[in-house]
Amino acid sequence: GAVVSQHPSRVICKSGTSVKIECRSLDFQATTMFWYRQFPKQSLMLMATSNEGSKATYEQGVEKDKFLINHASLTLSTLTVTSAHPEDSSFYICSARDLVGASYNEQFFGPGTRLTVL
Amino acid sequence: KQEVTQIPAALSVPEGENLVLNCSFTDSAIYNLQWFRQDPGKGLTSLLLIQSSQREQTSGRLNASLDKSSGRSTLYIAASQPGDSATYLCAVMIQGAQKLVFGQGTRLTINP
């Protein structure tokens, strides 16, 4: 089955530092990946859509200069939280869409990354 | 703007009961609807995906229905078990934008 991994699973950093989170599709190619943020006891909110080889599309209210997204290959997208602050502490989840095969249009989710900014 | 609502927000039932979780959406222009399970502090596990042309999908003790015209979906869980305790999320994929919009989830507790 389609598997998406994220690394790291958990990260703690000091305020003002930058943190990079990786999202990989392990057994399929994903021209499109998605980044979500989830605050405690809340649902997932889409932050941006990451397209391989082009710029990401950000949702309204999401600062593109703060949340840098790079989708350099068909199996890897990265989210960098720049100059992180405590309010950026959250659970970040990526998903990847398999455009080929029976699971067309289905999104497969990674296990998430817990970011804590001190 | 697509909005997804899940009712109830929380549900606690004794083991063995059959139960129904509800999901409604405001715009019927969807590609598909997906039900997920999320355990505390974990990612999402896809349970069932219903394409817009389908009426229902079944997997084991789970059955999901879709009534696109009325903007509703239900997730039926038969013979509930304590291991079913989790938050269940419903999400619709918007046509054109190919984005998923999530509901707030139903936090389910099955008591032994």
PDB file of N, CA and C in Angstrom, chain A residues 34 36 38 41-46 49 59 91 93 95 97 99 102 104-107 109-112 114, chain B residues 6 31-32 34 36 38 41-44 46 49 51 89-90 93 97-105 107:
ATOM      1  N   PHE A  34       0.700  17.784   0.310  1.00  0.00           N
ATOM      2  CA  PHE A  34      -0.042  18.781   1.067  1.00  0.00           C
ATOM      3  C   PHE A  34       0.512  18.862   2.489  1.00  0.00           C
ATOM      4  N   TYR A  36      -0.428  20.132   6.370  1.00  0.00           N
ATOM      5  CA  TYR A  36      -1.507  20.504   7.270  1.00  0.00           C
ATOM      6  C   TYR A  36      -0.923  20.832   8.647  1.00  0.00           C
ATOM      7  N   GLN A  38      -2.237  20.984  12.793  1.00  0.00           N
ATOM      8  CA  GLN A  38      -3.312  20.601  13.708  1.00  0.00           C
ATOM      9  C   GLN A  38      -2.959  21.059  15.109  1.00  0.00           C
ATOM     10  N   LYS A  41      -6.718  19.250  20.025  1.00  0.00           N
ATOM     11  CA  LYS A  41      -8.165  19.054  20.029  1.00  0.00           C
ATOM     12  C   LYS A  41      -8.869  19.790  18.887  1.00  0.00           C
ATOM     13  N   GLN A  42      -8.138  20.099  17.831  1.00  0.00           N
ATOM     14  CA  GLN A  42      -8.748  20.722  16.670  1.00  0.00           C
ATOM     15  C   GLN A  42      -8.512  19.856  15.432  1.00  0.00           C
ATOM     16  N   SER A  43      -9.183  20.213  14.354  1.00  0.00           N
ATOM     17  CA  SER A  43      -9.039  19.422  13.138  1.00  0.00           C
ATOM     18  C   SER A  43      -7.835  19.885  12.334  1.00  0.00           C
ATOM     19  N   LEU A  44      -7.622  19.229  11.219  1.00  0.00           N
ATOM     20  CA  LEU A  44      -6.507  19.592  10.356  1.00  0.00           C
ATOM     21  C   LEU A  44      -6.869  20.793   9.498  1.00  0.00           C
ATOM     22  N   MET A  45      -5.922  21.714   9.382  1.00  0.00           N
ATOM     23  CA  MET A  45      -6.107  22.863   8.523  1.00  0.00           C
ATOM     24  C   MET A  45      -5.024  22.840   7.451  1.00  0.00           C
ATOM     25  N   LEU A  46      -5.443  22.910   6.201  1.00  0.00           N
ATOM     26  CA  LEU A  46      -4.487  22.908   5.100  1.00  0.00           C
ATOM     27  C   LEU A  46      -3.674  24.196   5.120  1.00  0.00           C
ATOM     28  N   THR A  49      -0.259  23.681  -0.623  1.00  0.00           N
ATOM     29  CA  THR A  49      -0.165  22.587  -1.581  1.00  0.00           C
ATOM     30  C   THR A  49       1.193  22.683  -2.256  1.00  0.00           C
ATOM     31  N   GLU A  59      -2.465  28.625   1.523  1.00  0.00           N
ATOM     32  CA  GLU A  59      -3.824  28.991   1.898  1.00  0.00           C
ATOM     33  C   GLU A  59      -3.827  30.399   2.482  1.00  0.00           C
ATOM     34  N   PHE A  91       1.163  20.269  15.600  1.00  0.00           N
ATOM     35  CA  PHE A  91       1.358  18.966  14.965  1.00  0.00           C
ATOM     36  C   PHE A  91       1.253  19.203  13.458  1.00  0.00           C
ATOM     37  N   ILE A  93       1.308  17.702   9.681  1.00  0.00           N
ATOM     38  CA  ILE A  93       1.066  16.442   8.967  1.00  0.00           C
ATOM     39  C   ILE A  93       1.121  16.702   7.468  1.00  0.00           C
ATOM     40  N   SER A  95       0.589  15.021   3.466  1.00  0.00           N
ATOM     41  CA  SER A  95      -0.055  13.958   2.712  1.00  0.00           C
ATOM     42  C   SER A  95       0.434  14.023   1.275  1.00  0.00           C
ATOM     43  N   ARG A  97      -0.534  12.678  -2.820  1.00  0.00           N
ATOM     44  CA  ARG A  97      -1.589  12.152  -3.669  1.00  0.00           C
ATOM     45  C   ARG A  97      -0.990  11.258  -4.738  1.00  0.00           C
ATOM     46  N   LEU A  99      -1.349   9.749  -8.146  1.00  0.00           N
ATOM     47  CA  LEU A  99      -2.114  10.054  -9.347  1.00  0.00           C
ATOM     48  C   LEU A  99      -2.232   8.871 -10.303  1.00  0.00           C
ATOM     49  N   ALA A 102      -5.266   2.517  -8.911  1.00  0.00           N
ATOM     50  CA  ALA A 102      -6.620   2.432  -8.380  1.00  0.00           C
ATOM     51  C   ALA A 102      -6.909   3.470  -7.312  1.00  0.00           C
ATOM     52  N   TYR A 104      -6.442   6.561  -7.373  1.00  0.00           N
ATOM     53  CA  TYR A 104      -6.437   7.895  -7.954  1.00  0.00           C
ATOM     54  C   TYR A 104      -7.192   8.872  -7.074  1.00  0.00           C
ATOM     55  N   ASN A 105      -6.532   9.997  -6.825  1.00  0.00           N
ATOM     56  CA  ASN A 105      -7.124  11.087  -6.063  1.00  0.00           C
ATOM     57  C   ASN A 105      -7.189  10.852  -4.562  1.00  0.00           C
ATOM     58  N   GLU A 106      -6.742   9.708  -4.105  1.00  0.00           N
ATOM     59  CA  GLU A 106      -6.737   9.488  -2.666  1.00  0.00           C
ATOM     60  C   GLU A 106      -5.466  10.083  -2.089  1.00  0.00           C
ATOM     61  N   GLN A 107      -5.580  10.697  -0.930  1.00  0.00           N
ATOM     62  CA  GLN A 107      -4.426  11.254  -0.243  1.00  0.00           C
ATOM     63  C   GLN A 107      -3.993  10.298   0.852  1.00  0.00           C
ATOM     64  N   PHE A 109      -1.559   9.888   4.205  1.00  0.00           N
ATOM     65  CA  PHE A 109      -1.023  10.794   5.211  1.00  0.00           C
ATOM     66  C   PHE A 109       0.205  10.219   5.911  1.00  0.00           C
ATOM     67  N   GLY A 110       1.110  11.129   6.239  1.00  0.00           N
ATOM     68  CA  GLY A 110       2.257  10.768   7.043  1.00  0.00           C
ATOM     69  C   GLY A 110       1.862  10.682   8.509  1.00  0.00           C
ATOM     70  N   PRO A 111       2.779  10.221   9.362  1.00  0.00           N
ATOM     71  CA  PRO A 111       2.480  10.043  10.783  1.00  0.00           C
ATOM     72  C   PRO A 111       2.524  11.333  11.586  1.00  0.00           C
ATOM     73  N   GLY A 112       2.953  12.416  10.974  1.00  0.00           N
ATOM     74  CA  GLY A 112       2.959  13.699  11.672  1.00  0.00           C
ATOM     75  C   GLY A 112       4.278  14.010  12.362  1.00  0.00           C
ATOM     76  N   ARG A 114       5.568  16.446  15.629  1.00  0.00           N
ATOM     77  CA  ARG A 114       5.202  17.315  16.750  1.00  0.00           C
ATOM     78  C   ARG A 114       6.302  18.339  16.947  1.00  0.00           C
TER      79      ARG A 114
ATOM     80  N   GLN B   6     -19.247  17.768  11.762  1.00  0.00           N
ATOM     81  CA  GLN B   6     -19.433  16.418  12.279  1.00  0.00           C
ATOM     82  C   GLN B   6     -20.209  16.457  13.591  1.00  0.00           C
ATOM     83  N   TYR B  31     -15.176  15.538  -5.181  1.00  0.00           N
ATOM     84  CA  TYR B  31     -14.636  14.367  -5.874  1.00  0.00           C
ATOM     85  C   TYR B  31     -14.900  13.105  -5.076  1.00  0.00           C
ATOM     86  N   ASN B  32     -14.654  13.208  -3.783  1.00  0.00           N
ATOM     87  CA  ASN B  32     -14.825  12.053  -2.918  1.00  0.00           C
ATOM     88  C   ASN B  32     -14.953  12.500  -1.471  1.00  0.00           C
ATOM     89  N   GLN B  34     -13.820  11.027   2.486  1.00  0.00           N
ATOM     90  CA  GLN B  34     -12.984  10.056   3.159  1.00  0.00           C
ATOM     91  C   GLN B  34     -13.233  10.104   4.658  1.00  0.00           C
ATOM     92  N   PHE B  36     -11.452   9.063   8.281  1.00  0.00           N
ATOM     93  CA  PHE B  36     -10.164   8.747   8.874  1.00  0.00           C
ATOM     94  C   PHE B  36     -10.338   8.463  10.354  1.00  0.00           C
ATOM     95  N   GLN B  38      -7.995   8.858  13.916  1.00  0.00           N
ATOM     96  CA  GLN B  38      -6.778   9.428  14.488  1.00  0.00           C
ATOM     97  C   GLN B  38      -6.697   9.078  15.966  1.00  0.00           C
ATOM     98  N   GLY B  41      -2.194  11.948  19.453  1.00  0.00           N
ATOM     99  CA  GLY B  41      -0.797  12.213  19.141  1.00  0.00           C
ATOM    100  C   GLY B  41      -0.281  11.520  17.903  1.00  0.00           C
ATOM    101  N   LYS B  42      -1.169  10.918  17.143  1.00  0.00           N
ATOM    102  CA  LYS B  42      -0.745  10.158  15.968  1.00  0.00           C
ATOM    103  C   LYS B  42      -1.269  10.784  14.682  1.00  0.00           C
ATOM    104  N   GLY B  43      -0.813  10.229  13.552  1.00  0.00           N
ATOM    105  CA  GLY B  43      -1.301  10.689  12.261  1.00  0.00           C
ATOM    106  C   GLY B  43      -2.658  10.089  11.934  1.00  0.00           C
ATOM    107  N   LEU B  44      -3.033  10.185  10.676  1.00  0.00           N
ATOM    108  CA  LEU B  44      -4.336   9.722  10.230  1.00  0.00           C
ATOM    109  C   LEU B  44      -4.253   8.341   9.600  1.00  0.00           C
ATOM    110  N   SER B  46      -6.514   6.085   7.086  1.00  0.00           N
ATOM    111  CA  SER B  46      -7.674   6.113   6.209  1.00  0.00           C
ATOM    112  C   SER B  46      -8.522   4.868   6.441  1.00  0.00           C
ATOM    113  N   LEU B  49     -12.917   5.372   1.672  1.00  0.00           N
ATOM    114  CA  LEU B  49     -13.017   6.456   0.705  1.00  0.00           C
ATOM    115  C   LEU B  49     -14.180   6.156  -0.218  1.00  0.00           C
ATOM    116  N   GLN B  51     -16.042   7.498  -3.598  1.00  0.00           N
ATOM    117  CA  GLN B  51     -16.019   8.409  -4.742  1.00  0.00           C
ATOM    118  C   GLN B  51     -17.394   9.060  -4.883  1.00  0.00           C
ATOM    119  N   LEU B  89     -12.447  11.405  11.764  1.00  0.00           N
ATOM    120  CA  LEU B  89     -12.505  12.618  10.954  1.00  0.00           C
ATOM    121  C   LEU B  89     -13.104  12.314   9.592  1.00  0.00           C
ATOM    122  N   CYS B  90     -13.945  13.213   9.154  1.00  0.00           N
ATOM    123  CA  CYS B  90     -14.526  13.134   7.828  1.00  0.00           C
ATOM    124  C   CYS B  90     -13.910  14.260   6.999  1.00  0.00           C
ATOM    125  N   MET B  93     -13.051  16.052  -0.662  1.00  0.00           N
ATOM    126  CA  MET B  93     -12.118  16.616  -1.628  1.00  0.00           C
ATOM    127  C   MET B  93     -12.902  17.520  -2.577  1.00  0.00           C
ATOM    128  N   ALA B  97     -10.184  22.252  -7.061  1.00  0.00           N
ATOM    129  CA  ALA B  97      -9.068  22.618  -6.187  1.00  0.00           C
ATOM    130  C   ALA B  97      -8.308  21.400  -5.701  1.00  0.00           C
ATOM    131  N   GLN B  98      -8.919  20.225  -5.721  1.00  0.00           N
ATOM    132  CA  GLN B  98      -8.285  18.981  -5.295  1.00  0.00           C
ATOM    133  C   GLN B  98      -7.806  19.056  -3.851  1.00  0.00           C
ATOM    134  N   LYS B  99      -8.457  19.870  -3.042  1.00  0.00           N
ATOM    135  CA  LYS B  99      -8.063  20.003  -1.645  1.00  0.00           C
ATOM    136  C   LYS B  99      -9.035  19.259  -0.746  1.00  0.00           C
ATOM    137  N   LEU B 100      -8.513  18.789   0.376  1.00  0.00           N
ATOM    138  CA  LEU B 100      -9.346  18.139   1.381  1.00  0.00           C
ATOM    139  C   LEU B 100      -9.771  19.162   2.427  1.00  0.00           C
ATOM    140  N   VAL B 101     -11.051  19.148   2.751  1.00  0.00           N
ATOM    141  CA  VAL B 101     -11.568  19.978   3.834  1.00  0.00           C
ATOM    142  C   VAL B 101     -12.072  19.039   4.916  1.00  0.00           C
ATOM    143  N   PHE B 102     -11.569  19.236   6.118  1.00  0.00           N
ATOM    144  CA  PHE B 102     -11.863  18.326   7.220  1.00  0.00           C
ATOM    145  C   PHE B 102     -12.962  18.863   8.120  1.00  0.00           C
ATOM    146  N   GLY B 103     -13.707  17.932   8.708  1.00  0.00           N
ATOM    147  CA  GLY B 103     -14.597  18.282   9.801  1.00  0.00           C
ATOM    148  C   GLY B 103     -13.801  18.334  11.097  1.00  0.00           C
ATOM    149  N   GLN B 104     -14.478  18.718  12.167  1.00  0.00           N
ATOM    150  CA  GLN B 104     -13.823  18.867  13.462  1.00  0.00           C
ATOM    151  C   GLN B 104     -13.585  17.540  14.171  1.00  0.00           C
ATOM    152  N   GLY B 105     -14.234  16.502  13.673  1.00  0.00           N
ATOM    153  CA  GLY B 105     -14.021  15.193  14.264  1.00  0.00           C
ATOM    154  C   GLY B 105     -15.036  14.817  15.325  1.00  0.00           C
ATOM    155  N   ARG B 107     -14.987  12.505  18.751  1.00  0.00           N
ATOM    156  CA  ARG B 107     -14.145  11.754  19.689  1.00  0.00           C
ATOM    157  C   ARG B 107     -14.964  10.619  20.277  1.00  0.00           C
TER     158      ARG B 107
END
